[in-house]
PDB file of C-alpha atoms in Angstrom:
ATOM      1  CA  MET A1375     -36.561   1.207 -53.643  1.00 45.00           C
ATOM      2  CA  ASN A1376     -32.947   0.375 -52.853  1.00 45.00           C
ATOM      3  CA  THR A1377     -31.866   1.000 -49.326  1.00 45.00           C
ATOM      4  CA  ARG A1378     -28.993   3.424 -49.073  1.00 47.00           C
ATOM      5  CA  LEU A1379     -26.464   2.720 -46.338  1.00 48.00           C
ATOM      6  CA  VAL A1380     -23.793   5.188 -45.454  1.00 46.00           C
ATOM      7  CA  LEU A1381     -21.158   4.411 -42.861  1.00 52.00           C
ATOM      8  CA  ALA A1382     -18.270   6.159 -41.194  1.00 52.00           C
ATOM      9  CA  LEU A1383     -15.726   5.238 -38.575  1.00 50.00           C
ATOM     10  CA  VAL A1384     -13.521   6.842 -36.001  1.00 43.00           C
ATOM     11  CA  LEU A1385     -11.242   5.430 -33.314  1.00 40.00           C
ATOM     12  CA  SER A1386      -9.999   7.614 -30.468  1.00 35.00           C
ATOM     13  CA  VAL A1387      -7.402   6.648 -27.873  1.00 32.00           C
ATOM     14  CA  LEU A1388      -5.847   9.965 -26.868  1.00 27.00           C
ATOM     15  CA  MET A1389      -8.884  12.235 -26.579  1.00 29.00           C
ATOM     16  CA  ILE A1390     -11.556  12.835 -23.971  1.00 25.00           C
ATOM     17  CA  LEU A1391     -15.850  14.268 -23.768  1.00 29.00           C
ATOM     18  CA  PRO A1392     -19.363  17.774 -21.816  1.00 29.00           C
ATOM     19  CA  ALA A1393     -22.817  16.333 -22.616  1.00 31.00           C
ATOM     20  CA  THR A1394     -25.080  17.904 -25.218  1.00 34.00           C
ATOM     21  CA  GLY A1395     -28.784  18.498 -24.573  1.00 37.00           C
ATOM     22  CA  VAL A1396     -31.116  16.396 -26.681  1.00 39.00           C
ATOM     23  CA  SER A1397     -34.841  16.177 -27.220  1.00 46.00           C
ATOM     24  CA  ALA A1398     -36.864  13.441 -25.600  1.00 54.00           C
ATOM     25  CA  GLN A1399     -36.516  10.117 -27.393  1.00 63.00           C
ATOM     26  CA  THR A1400     -39.590   8.515 -28.899  1.00 83.00           C
ATOM     27  CA  GLU A1401     -40.571   4.958 -28.117  1.00 88.00           C
ATOM     28  CA  PHE A1402     -39.407   3.891 -31.583  1.00 90.00           C
ATOM     29  CA  GLU A1403     -36.020   5.541 -31.162  1.00 93.00           C
ATOM     30  CA  GLU A1404     -35.490   3.873 -27.796  1.00 95.00           C
ATOM     31  CA  GLU A1405     -36.502   0.529 -29.264  1.00 95.00           C
ATOM     32  CA  ALA A1406     -34.013   0.987 -32.091  1.00 96.00           C
ATOM     33  CA  GLU A1407     -31.258   1.966 -29.651  1.00 97.00           C
ATOM     34  CA  GLN A1408     -31.779  -1.221 -27.643  1.00 97.00           C
ATOM     35  CA  ALA A1409     -31.868  -3.252 -30.853  1.00 97.00           C
ATOM     36  CA  PHE A1410     -28.440  -1.907 -31.837  1.00 98.00           C
ATOM     37  CA  ILE A1411     -27.060  -2.831 -28.400  1.00 98.00           C
ATOM     38  CA  ASP A1412     -28.540  -6.332 -28.660  1.00 98.00           C
ATOM     39  CA  ALA A1413     -27.157  -6.812 -32.171  1.00 98.00           C
ATOM     40  CA  THR A1414     -23.724  -5.593 -31.111  1.00 98.00           C
ATOM     41  CA  ASN A1415     -23.603  -7.959 -28.149  1.00 98.00           C
ATOM     42  CA  GLU A1416     -24.819 -10.881 -30.254  1.00 98.00           C
ATOM     43  CA  THR A1417     -21.942 -10.269 -32.668  1.00 98.00           C
ATOM     44  CA  ARG A1418     -19.487 -10.048 -29.773  1.00 98.00           C
ATOM     45  CA  ALA A1419     -20.839 -13.300 -28.328  1.00 98.00           C
ATOM     46  CA  GLU A1420     -20.234 -14.988 -31.671  1.00 98.00           C
ATOM     47  CA  GLN A1421     -16.605 -13.881 -31.356  1.00 97.00           C
ATOM     48  CA  GLY A1422     -16.338 -15.158 -27.784  1.00 98.00           C
ATOM     49  CA  LEU A1423     -16.322 -11.637 -26.337  1.00 98.00           C
ATOM     50  CA  ALA A1424     -18.069 -10.236 -23.280  1.00 98.00           C
ATOM     51  CA  PRO A1425     -21.165  -8.064 -23.801  1.00 98.00           C
ATOM     52  CA  LEU A1426     -20.980  -4.287 -23.571  1.00 98.00           C
ATOM     53  CA  ALA A1427     -22.915  -2.509 -20.849  1.00 97.00           C
ATOM     54  CA  ASN A1428     -25.205   0.368 -21.779  1.00 97.00           C
ATOM     55  CA  ASN A1429     -23.583   3.560 -20.452  1.00 97.00           C
ATOM     56  CA  LEU A1430     -26.402   6.062 -19.866  1.00 95.00           C
ATOM     57  CA  LEU A1431     -24.007   8.967 -19.386  1.00 95.00           C
ATOM     58  CA  LEU A1432     -22.355   8.269 -22.731  1.00 96.00           C
ATOM     59  CA  ARG A1433     -25.803   7.815 -24.312  1.00 96.00           C
ATOM     60  CA  GLU A1434     -26.479  11.536 -23.905  1.00 96.00           C
ATOM     61  CA  VAL A1435     -23.405  12.232 -26.023  1.00 96.00           C
ATOM     62  CA  ALA A1436     -24.487   9.751 -28.708  1.00 97.00           C
ATOM     63  CA  ARG A1437     -28.039  11.127 -28.824  1.00 96.00           C
ATOM     64  CA  GLY A1438     -26.812  14.694 -28.975  1.00 96.00           C
ATOM     65  CA  TRP A1439     -24.580  13.985 -31.937  1.00 96.00           C
ATOM     66  CA  THR A1440     -27.298  12.083 -33.798  1.00 97.00           C
ATOM     67  CA  GLU A1441     -29.544  15.117 -33.425  1.00 96.00           C
ATOM     68  CA  GLU A1442     -26.767  17.183 -34.988  1.00 96.00           C
ATOM     69  CA  LEU A1443     -26.573  14.762 -37.924  1.00 96.00           C
ATOM     70  CA  VAL A1444     -30.323  14.962 -38.514  1.00 95.00           C
ATOM     71  CA  ALA A1445     -30.248  18.760 -38.345  1.00 96.00           C
ATOM     72  CA  SER A1446     -27.364  19.050 -40.819  1.00 95.00           C
ATOM     73  CA  GLY A1447     -28.392  16.189 -43.096  1.00 94.00           C
ATOM     74  CA  GLN A1448     -24.705  15.281 -43.400  1.00 93.00           C
ATOM     75  CA  LEU A1449     -23.044  12.141 -42.069  1.00 93.00           C
ATOM     76  CA  ALA A1450     -19.929  12.979 -40.068  1.00 94.00           C
ATOM     77  CA  HIS A1451     -18.108  12.064 -36.898  1.00 94.00           C
ATOM     78  CA  ASN A1452     -18.355  13.971 -33.671  1.00 95.00           C
ATOM     79  CA  PRO A1453     -14.978  15.760 -33.441  1.00 93.00           C
ATOM     80  CA  SER A1454     -15.165  16.160 -29.674  1.00 92.00           C
ATOM     81  CA  TYR A1455     -17.118  13.191 -28.332  1.00 92.00           C
ATOM     82  CA  SER A1456     -14.283  12.279 -26.027  1.00 91.00           C
ATOM     83  CA  GLN A1457     -14.347  15.741 -24.444  1.00 93.00           C
ATOM     84  CA  GLN A1458     -18.126  15.640 -24.065  1.00 94.00           C
ATOM     85  CA  TYR A1459     -18.099  12.460 -21.987  1.00 95.00           C
ATOM     86  CA  GLU A1460     -17.880  13.460 -18.338  1.00 92.00           C
ATOM     87  CA  GLY A1461     -16.736  10.090 -17.010  1.00 92.00           C
ATOM     88  CA  GLU A1462     -13.358   8.388 -16.971  1.00 94.00           C
ATOM     89  CA  TRP A1463     -12.136   6.296 -19.901  1.00 95.00           C
ATOM     90  CA  ARG A1464      -9.088   4.542 -21.305  1.00 95.00           C
ATOM     91  CA  ARG A1465     -10.164   4.018 -24.909  1.00 96.00           C
ATOM     92  CA  MET A1466     -13.076   5.235 -27.020  1.00 96.00           C
ATOM     93  CA  GLY A1467     -14.471   4.667 -30.513  1.00 96.00           C
ATOM     94  CA  GLU A1468     -17.405   5.751 -32.664  1.00 96.00           C
ATOM     95  CA  ASN A1469     -19.492   4.351 -35.541  1.00 97.00           C
ATOM     96  CA  VAL A1470     -22.064   6.520 -37.316  1.00 96.00           C
ATOM     97  CA  GLY A1471     -24.457   5.675 -40.122  1.00 96.00           C
ATOM     98  CA  TYR A1472     -27.947   6.015 -41.556  1.00 92.00           C
ATOM     99  CA  THR A1473     -30.407   4.175 -43.732  1.00 92.00           C
ATOM    100  CA  SER A1474     -32.988   5.961 -45.839  1.00 88.00           C
ATOM    101  CA  SER A1475     -35.552   3.160 -45.504  1.00 80.00           C
ATOM    102  CA  ALA A1476     -36.689   2.583 -41.926  1.00 78.00           C
ATOM    103  CA  GLN A1477     -40.368   1.668 -42.231  1.00 82.00           C
ATOM    104  CA  ASP A1478     -39.462  -1.757 -40.834  1.00 89.00           C
ATOM    105  CA  LEU A1479     -37.669  -0.585 -37.695  1.00 91.00           C
ATOM    106  CA  LEU A1480     -35.949  -3.787 -36.630  1.00 92.00           C
ATOM    107  CA  GLY A1481     -35.197  -4.654 -40.234  1.00 93.00           C
ATOM    108  CA  ALA A1482     -33.502  -1.275 -40.686  1.00 93.00           C
ATOM    109  CA  VAL A1483     -31.421  -1.847 -37.557  1.00 96.00           C
ATOM    110  CA  GLU A1484     -30.430  -5.301 -38.780  1.00 95.00           C
ATOM    111  CA  ARG A1485     -29.382  -4.026 -42.212  1.00 93.00           C
ATOM    112  CA  LEU A1486     -27.382  -1.166 -40.793  1.00 95.00           C
ATOM    113  CA  HIS A1487     -25.723  -3.378 -38.188  1.00 96.00           C
ATOM    114  CA  GLN A1488     -24.796  -5.891 -40.880  1.00 96.00           C
ATOM    115  CA  ALA A1489     -23.267  -3.072 -42.906  1.00 95.00           C
ATOM    116  CA  PHE A1490     -21.132  -2.184 -39.867  1.00 96.00           C
ATOM    117  CA  VAL A1491     -20.096  -5.829 -39.497  1.00 97.00           C
ATOM    118  CA  ASP A1492     -19.131  -6.028 -43.162  1.00 97.00           C
ATOM    119  CA  SER A1493     -16.861  -2.987 -42.822  1.00 95.00           C
ATOM    120  CA  PRO A1494     -13.486  -3.936 -41.254  1.00 96.00           C
ATOM    121  CA  GLY A1495     -13.069  -0.625 -39.445  1.00 95.00           C
ATOM    122  CA  HIS A1496     -16.574  -0.617 -37.978  1.00 96.00           C
ATOM    123  CA  PHE A1497     -16.309  -4.301 -37.098  1.00 97.00           C
ATOM    124  CA  ALA A1498     -13.092  -3.519 -35.218  1.00 97.00           C
ATOM    125  CA  ASN A1499     -15.084  -1.152 -33.010  1.00 97.00           C
ATOM    126  CA  ILE A1500     -17.892  -3.662 -32.458  1.00 98.00           C
ATOM    127  CA  THR A1501     -15.406  -6.350 -31.407  1.00 98.00           C
ATOM    128  CA  GLY A1502     -12.865  -4.001 -29.831  1.00 97.00           C
ATOM    129  CA  GLU A1503     -11.454  -3.990 -26.309  1.00 97.00           C
ATOM    130  CA  TYR A1504     -14.349  -2.077 -24.797  1.00 97.00           C
ATOM    131  CA  ASN A1505     -16.629  -2.819 -21.861  1.00 97.00           C
ATOM    132  CA  GLN A1506     -19.389  -0.246 -22.480  1.00 97.00           C
ATOM    133  CA  MET A1507     -21.287   1.349 -25.329  1.00 98.00           C
ATOM    134  CA  ALA A1508     -24.052   3.838 -25.992  1.00 97.00           C
ATOM    135  CA  VAL A1509     -26.427   4.388 -28.896  1.00 98.00           C
ATOM    136  CA  GLY A1510     -28.290   7.455 -30.096  1.00 97.00           C
ATOM    137  CA  VAL A1511     -30.997   7.055 -32.741  1.00 97.00           C
ATOM    138  CA  ALA A1512     -33.083   9.751 -34.416  1.00 95.00           C
ATOM    139  CA  PHE A1513     -35.366   9.926 -37.465  1.00 93.00           C
ATOM    140  CA  ASP A1514     -35.429  12.788 -39.930  1.00 92.00           C
ATOM    141  CA  ASP A1515     -38.553  14.199 -41.603  1.00 91.00           C
ATOM    142  CA  ASP A1516     -38.205  11.723 -44.479  1.00 91.00           C
ATOM    143  CA  GLY A1517     -38.195   8.737 -42.118  1.00 90.00           C
ATOM    144  CA  ALA A1518     -34.501   7.954 -42.458  1.00 92.00           C
ATOM    145  CA  LEU A1519     -32.848   6.406 -39.410  1.00 95.00           C
ATOM    146  CA  TRP A1520     -29.621   8.025 -38.192  1.00 96.00           C
ATOM    147  CA  VAL A1521     -27.462   6.411 -35.533  1.00 97.00           C
ATOM    148  CA  THR A1522     -24.365   7.080 -33.467  1.00 97.00           C
ATOM    149  CA  LEU A1523     -22.692   4.250 -31.592  1.00 97.00           C
ATOM    150  CA  ASN A1524     -20.037   5.176 -29.057  1.00 97.00           C
ATOM    151  CA  PHE A1525     -17.732   2.581 -27.522  1.00 98.00           C
ATOM    152  CA  LEU A1526     -15.782   2.978 -24.296  1.00 96.00           C
ATOM    153  CA  ASP A1527     -13.348   1.089 -22.132  1.00 97.00           C
ATOM    154  CA  GLY A1528     -13.227   2.387 -18.587  1.00 96.00           C
ATOM    155  CA  PRO A1529     -14.946   2.309 -15.222  1.00 93.00           C
ATOM    156  CA  THR A1530     -18.715   2.335 -15.297  1.00 86.00           C
ATOM    157  CA  PRO A1531     -20.344   5.351 -13.650  1.00 82.00           C
ATOM    158  CA  SER A1532     -21.321   3.179 -10.665  1.00 70.00           C
ATOM    159  CA  GLU A1533     -17.649   2.249 -10.190  1.00 56.00           C
ATOM    160  CA  THR A1534     -16.577   5.878  -9.891  1.00 46.00           C
ATOM    161  CA  PRO A1535     -15.346   6.482  -6.335  1.00 45.00           C
ATOM    162  CA  GLU A1536     -17.800   8.462  -4.238  1.00 49.00           C
ATOM    163  CA  GLU A1537     -16.834  11.622  -2.459  1.00 51.00           C
ATOM    164  CA  PRO A1538     -15.575  10.830   1.041  1.00 50.00           C
ATOM    165  CA  VAL A1539     -18.195  11.365   3.739  1.00 52.00           C
ATOM    166  CA  GLU A1540     -17.019  13.625   6.505  1.00 56.00           C
ATOM    167  CA  GLU A1541     -17.357  11.835   9.816  1.00 55.00           C
ATOM    168  CA  GLU A1542     -18.616  13.592  12.884  1.00 60.00           C
ATOM    169  CA  PRO A1543     -15.825  14.320  15.327  1.00 59.00           C
ATOM    170  CA  VAL A1544     -15.604  11.942  18.266  1.00 58.00           C
ATOM    171  CA  GLU A1545     -15.651  13.654  21.593  1.00 63.00           C
ATOM    172  CA  GLU A1546     -12.438  13.025  23.452  1.00 62.00           C
ATOM    173  CA  PRO A1547     -12.751  12.267  27.174  1.00 63.00           C
ATOM    174  CA  THR A1548     -11.830  15.184  29.376  1.00 66.00           C
ATOM    175  CA  PRO A1549      -8.310  14.529  30.601  1.00 65.00           C
ATOM    176  CA  GLU A1550      -7.797  14.368  34.316  1.00 67.00           C
ATOM    177  CA  PRO A1551      -5.929  17.345  35.718  1.00 65.00           C
ATOM    178  CA  THR A1552      -2.208  16.811  35.951  1.00 64.00           C
ATOM    179  CA  PRO A1553      -1.040  17.012  39.556  1.00 60.00           C
ATOM    180  CA  GLU A1554       1.241  19.908  40.215  1.00 60.00           C
ATOM    181  CA  PRO A1555       4.836  18.828  40.696  1.00 56.00           C
ATOM    182  CA  GLU A1556       6.313  19.043  44.111  1.00 52.00           C
ATOM    183  CA  PRO A1557       8.562  22.037  44.636  1.00 47.00           C
ATOM    184  CA  GLU A1558      12.092  21.390  43.571  1.00 46.00           C
ATOM    185  CA  PRO A1559      14.709  21.530  46.269  1.00 39.00           C
ATOM    186  CA  ASP A1560      16.599  24.714  46.729  1.00 39.00           C
ATOM    187  CA  PHE A1561      20.257  24.344  45.785  1.00 35.00           C
ATOM    188  CA  GLU A1562      21.263  26.284  48.807  1.00 34.00           C
ATOM    189  CA  THR A1563      19.563  23.895  51.211  1.00 30.00           C
ATOM    190  CA  GLN A1564      20.110  20.579  49.342  1.00 34.00           C
ATOM    191  CA  ARG A1565      23.300  19.958  47.533  1.00 34.00           C
ATOM    192  CA  PRO A1566      22.842  17.719  44.393  1.00 34.00           C
ATOM    193  CA  GLN A1567      24.849  14.545  44.202  1.00 35.00           C
ATOM    194  CA  GLU A1568      27.527  14.507  41.548  1.00 35.00           C
ATOM    195  CA  ASP A1569      25.694  12.142  39.147  1.00 34.00           C
ATOM    196  CA  ASP A1570      22.487  14.222  39.437  1.00 31.00           C
ATOM    197  CA  VAL A1571      24.038  17.539  38.445  1.00 28.00           C
ATOM    198  CA  GLU A1572      23.269  17.459  34.731  1.00 27.00           C
ATOM    199  CA  ARG A1573      19.731  16.281  35.223  1.00 26.00           C
ATOM    200  CA  THR A1574      19.106  18.872  37.879  1.00 24.00           C
ATOM    201  CA  HIS A1575      20.589  21.573  35.713  1.00 26.00           C
ATOM    202  CA  PHE A1576      18.355  20.497  32.779  1.00 29.00           C
ATOM    203  CA  ILE A1577      15.224  20.681  34.898  1.00 26.00           C
ATOM    204  CA  ARG A1578      15.983  24.090  36.216  1.00 27.00           C
ATOM    205  CA  GLY A1579      17.568  25.513  33.058  1.00 27.00           C
TER     206      GLY A1579
END
């Protein structure tokens, strides 16, 4: 039976993403997700590009959208993936696709990845100016493999500045008591010198 490959592409530079709840991933789905990451980084290495780190926060967005695709049975892009991501970013992109024949798991990943590579728009995401990615894989009741790949350029979650820690106040030493000033002279008993008049007036004023 011929394998059916369906692909779609979206690039986002001016948008942002809240994470969607997803069901627990199976061992096969997690294996497929890692296989897509490995394949993506192998392709980037062939182009002389740095590998993409797996962003676990973004992965929840990718998995959530793939679950939506399986539920609807329709291939489409997530219209709000940039709003659903709770971290910081400068640039984001998305590839989505599915293959109806996934009995050979790694073979299905390889075929679908190659289809992405052969598509100029999808290849632009794979080799784009990103430093992180995330993959969400799910299988429908017929055994078809659905996948969402999100790409991101921005600080990794571990690079996000932590909230400042409030330091305990340092106890200041008790100041020594200030000695009381000596009584000022009475103008009637001590006449100020001429060059002391202004200063004396200021003190007493």
